[in-house]
PDB file of C-alpha atoms in Angstrom:
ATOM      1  CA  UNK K 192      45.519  70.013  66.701  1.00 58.00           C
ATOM      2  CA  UNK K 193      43.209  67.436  67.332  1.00 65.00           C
ATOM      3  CA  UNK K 194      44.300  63.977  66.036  1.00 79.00           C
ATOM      4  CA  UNK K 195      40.809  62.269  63.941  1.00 83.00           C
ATOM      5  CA  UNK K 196      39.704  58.878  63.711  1.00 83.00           C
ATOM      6  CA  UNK K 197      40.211  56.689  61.102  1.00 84.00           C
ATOM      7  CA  UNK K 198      37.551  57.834  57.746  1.00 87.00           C
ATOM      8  CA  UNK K 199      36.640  60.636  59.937  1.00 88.00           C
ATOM      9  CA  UNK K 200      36.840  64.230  58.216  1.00 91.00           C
ATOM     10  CA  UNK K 201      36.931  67.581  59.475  1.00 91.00           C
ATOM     11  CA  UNK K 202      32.949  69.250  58.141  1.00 93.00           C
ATOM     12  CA  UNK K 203      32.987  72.804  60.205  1.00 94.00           C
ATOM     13  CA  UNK K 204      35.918  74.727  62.559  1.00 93.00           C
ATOM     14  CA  UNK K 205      33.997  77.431  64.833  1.00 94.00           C
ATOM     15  CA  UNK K 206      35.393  79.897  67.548  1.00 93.00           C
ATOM     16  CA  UNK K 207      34.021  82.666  69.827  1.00 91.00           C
ATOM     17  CA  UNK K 208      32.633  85.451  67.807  1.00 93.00           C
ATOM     18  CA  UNK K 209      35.413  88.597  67.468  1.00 93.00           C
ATOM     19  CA  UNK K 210      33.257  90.617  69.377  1.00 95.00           C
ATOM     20  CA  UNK K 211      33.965  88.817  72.303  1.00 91.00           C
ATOM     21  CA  UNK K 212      38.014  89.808  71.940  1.00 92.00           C
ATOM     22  CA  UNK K 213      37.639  93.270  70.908  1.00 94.00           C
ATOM     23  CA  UNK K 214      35.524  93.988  74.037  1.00 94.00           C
ATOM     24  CA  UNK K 215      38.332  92.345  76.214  1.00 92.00           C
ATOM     25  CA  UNK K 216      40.915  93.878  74.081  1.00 95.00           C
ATOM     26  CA  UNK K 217      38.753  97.259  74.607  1.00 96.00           C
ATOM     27  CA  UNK K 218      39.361  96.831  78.331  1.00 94.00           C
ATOM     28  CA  UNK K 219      42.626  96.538  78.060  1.00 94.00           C
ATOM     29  CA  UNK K 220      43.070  99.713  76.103  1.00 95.00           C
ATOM     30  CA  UNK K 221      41.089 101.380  78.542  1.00 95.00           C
ATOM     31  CA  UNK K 222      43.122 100.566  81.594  1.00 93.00           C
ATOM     32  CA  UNK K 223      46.198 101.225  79.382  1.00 94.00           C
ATOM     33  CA  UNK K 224      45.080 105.028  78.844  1.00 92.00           C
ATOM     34  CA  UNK K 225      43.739 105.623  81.906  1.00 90.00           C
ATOM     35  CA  UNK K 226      46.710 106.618  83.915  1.00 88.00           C
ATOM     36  CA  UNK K 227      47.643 109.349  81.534  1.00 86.00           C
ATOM     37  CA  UNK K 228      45.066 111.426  83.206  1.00 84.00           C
ATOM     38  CA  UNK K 229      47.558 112.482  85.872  1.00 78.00           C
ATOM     39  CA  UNK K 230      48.841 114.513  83.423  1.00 76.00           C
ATOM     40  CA  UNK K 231      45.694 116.504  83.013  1.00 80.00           C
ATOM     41  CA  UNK K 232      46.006 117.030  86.758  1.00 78.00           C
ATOM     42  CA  UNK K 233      47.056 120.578  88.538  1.00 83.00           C
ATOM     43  CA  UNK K 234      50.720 121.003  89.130  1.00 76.00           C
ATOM     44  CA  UNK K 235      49.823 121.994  92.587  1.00 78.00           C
ATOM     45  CA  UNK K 236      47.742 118.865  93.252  1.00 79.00           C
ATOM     46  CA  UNK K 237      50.489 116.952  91.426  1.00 74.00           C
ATOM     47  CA  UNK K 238      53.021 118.607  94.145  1.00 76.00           C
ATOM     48  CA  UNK K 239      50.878 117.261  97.199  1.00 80.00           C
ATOM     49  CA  UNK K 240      50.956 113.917  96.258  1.00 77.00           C
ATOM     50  CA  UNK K 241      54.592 114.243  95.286  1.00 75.00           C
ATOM     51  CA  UNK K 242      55.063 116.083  98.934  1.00 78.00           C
ATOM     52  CA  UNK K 243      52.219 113.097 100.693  1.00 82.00           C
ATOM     53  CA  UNK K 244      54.544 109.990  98.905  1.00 77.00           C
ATOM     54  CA  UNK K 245      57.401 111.956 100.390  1.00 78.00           C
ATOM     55  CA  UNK K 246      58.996 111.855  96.713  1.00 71.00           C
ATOM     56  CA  UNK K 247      61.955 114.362  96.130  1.00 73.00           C
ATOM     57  CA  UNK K 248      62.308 114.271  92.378  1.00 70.00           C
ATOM     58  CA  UNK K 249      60.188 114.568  89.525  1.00 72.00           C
ATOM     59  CA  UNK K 250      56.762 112.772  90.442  1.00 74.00           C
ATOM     60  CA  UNK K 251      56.604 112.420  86.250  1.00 76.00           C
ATOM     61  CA  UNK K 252      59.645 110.244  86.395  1.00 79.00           C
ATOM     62  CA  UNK K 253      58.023 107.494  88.996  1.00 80.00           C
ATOM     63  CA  UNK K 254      54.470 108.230  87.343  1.00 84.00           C
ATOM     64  CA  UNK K 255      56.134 106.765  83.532  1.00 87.00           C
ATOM     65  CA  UNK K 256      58.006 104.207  85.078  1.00 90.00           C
ATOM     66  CA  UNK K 257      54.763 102.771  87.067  1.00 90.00           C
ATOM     67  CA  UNK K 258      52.922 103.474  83.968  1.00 92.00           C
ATOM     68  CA  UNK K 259      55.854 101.042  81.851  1.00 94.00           C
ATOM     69  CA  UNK K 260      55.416  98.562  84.317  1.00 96.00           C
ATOM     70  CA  UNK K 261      51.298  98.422  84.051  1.00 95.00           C
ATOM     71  CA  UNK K 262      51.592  98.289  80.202  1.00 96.00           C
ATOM     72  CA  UNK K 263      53.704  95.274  80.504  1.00 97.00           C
ATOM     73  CA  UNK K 264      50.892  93.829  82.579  1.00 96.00           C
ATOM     74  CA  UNK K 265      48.281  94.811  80.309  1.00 96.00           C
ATOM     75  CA  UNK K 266      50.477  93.290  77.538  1.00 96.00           C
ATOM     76  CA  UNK K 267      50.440  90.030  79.549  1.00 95.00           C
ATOM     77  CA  UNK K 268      46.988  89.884  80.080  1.00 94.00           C
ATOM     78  CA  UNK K 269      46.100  90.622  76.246  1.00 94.00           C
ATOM     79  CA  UNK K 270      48.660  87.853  75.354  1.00 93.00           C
ATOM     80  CA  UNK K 271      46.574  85.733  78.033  1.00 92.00           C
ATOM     81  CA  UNK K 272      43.384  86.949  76.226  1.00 92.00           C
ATOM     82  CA  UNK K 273      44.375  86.231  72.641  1.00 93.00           C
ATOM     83  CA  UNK K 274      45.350  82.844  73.830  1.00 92.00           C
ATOM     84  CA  UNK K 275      42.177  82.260  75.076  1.00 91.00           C
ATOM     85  CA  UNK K 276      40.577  83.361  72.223  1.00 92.00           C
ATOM     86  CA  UNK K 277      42.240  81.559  69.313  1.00 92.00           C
ATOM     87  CA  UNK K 278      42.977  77.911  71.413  1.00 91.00           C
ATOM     88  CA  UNK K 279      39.170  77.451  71.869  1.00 93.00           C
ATOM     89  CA  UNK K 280      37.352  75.524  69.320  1.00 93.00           C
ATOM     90  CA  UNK K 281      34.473  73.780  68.185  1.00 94.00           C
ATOM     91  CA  UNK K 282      35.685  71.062  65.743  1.00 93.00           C
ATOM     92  CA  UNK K 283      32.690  68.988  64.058  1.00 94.00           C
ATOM     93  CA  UNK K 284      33.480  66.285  62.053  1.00 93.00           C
ATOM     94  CA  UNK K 285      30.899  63.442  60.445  1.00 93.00           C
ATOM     95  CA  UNK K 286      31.688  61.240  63.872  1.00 92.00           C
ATOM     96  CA  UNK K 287      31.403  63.430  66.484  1.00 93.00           C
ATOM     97  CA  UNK K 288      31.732  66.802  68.027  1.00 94.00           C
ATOM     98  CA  UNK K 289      34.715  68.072  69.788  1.00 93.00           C
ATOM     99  CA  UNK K 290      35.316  70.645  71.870  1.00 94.00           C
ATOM    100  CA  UNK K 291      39.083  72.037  72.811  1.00 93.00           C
ATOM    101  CA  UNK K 292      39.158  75.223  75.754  1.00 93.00           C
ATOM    102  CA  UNK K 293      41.912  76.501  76.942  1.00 90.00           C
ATOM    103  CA  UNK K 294      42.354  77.101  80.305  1.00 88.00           C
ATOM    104  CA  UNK K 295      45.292  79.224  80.895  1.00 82.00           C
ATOM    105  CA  UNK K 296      48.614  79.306  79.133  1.00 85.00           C
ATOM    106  CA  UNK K 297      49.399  75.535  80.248  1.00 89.00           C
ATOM    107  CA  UNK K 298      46.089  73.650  80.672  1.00 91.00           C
ATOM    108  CA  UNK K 299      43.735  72.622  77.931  1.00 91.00           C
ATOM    109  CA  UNK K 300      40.337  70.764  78.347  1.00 93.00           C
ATOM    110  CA  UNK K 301      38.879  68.333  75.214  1.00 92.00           C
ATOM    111  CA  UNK K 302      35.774  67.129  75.324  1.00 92.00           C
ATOM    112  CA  UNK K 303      34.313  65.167  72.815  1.00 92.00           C
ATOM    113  CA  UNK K 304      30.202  64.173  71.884  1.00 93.00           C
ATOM    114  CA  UNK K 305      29.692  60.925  69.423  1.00 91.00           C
ATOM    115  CA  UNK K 306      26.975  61.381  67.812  1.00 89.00           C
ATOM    116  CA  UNK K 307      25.704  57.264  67.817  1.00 83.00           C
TER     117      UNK K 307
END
């Protein structure tokens, strides 16, 4: 958290509006469901591609272990998101305005405007 001045006091804490993280949280769901349409493929279609990767076993056994490995990414990027999301704020106090963004998992920004 942001250290204050001396006699300065905290008047108002503000963040991005939720909507903002449910949309990006909304694209993550998306992606995350979206491979589970192969399933609603045709077995025969299913069989080319298993016969075009050159694949000898079940094509359902590579398809869930893919799919484990692009929910772990999507879990990444939502962790990425959230961070995002609840680092950023808008701290005004009766001295000055200050403004903390987060820029990636390791790099934060802090700007400050005095209001004199």
């Amino acid at each position: 958290m942001m250290m204050l001045e001396e006699n300065e006091t905290l008047l108002h804490t503000a963040r991005k509006h939720w909507l903002i993280f449910a949309v990006e949280i909304l694209f993550a769901v998306v992606c995350a469901v979206a491979p589970l349409l192969f399933f609603l493929m045709p077995e025969g279609f299913r069989q080319e591609i298993s016969q075009a990767l050159r694949f000898e076993g079940d094509l359902t056994d590579l398809f869930l272990f893919l799919w484990s490995l692009w929910l772990l990414l999507l879990w990444t990027i939502t962790a990425l998101f959230w961070t995002d999301y609840y680092l950023d704020v808008l701290l005004v106090t009766i001295h000055r305005v200050i403004d903390i963004e987060q820029r990636g998992m390791f790099n934060r920004r802090v700007s400050t405007f005095r209001y004199d």
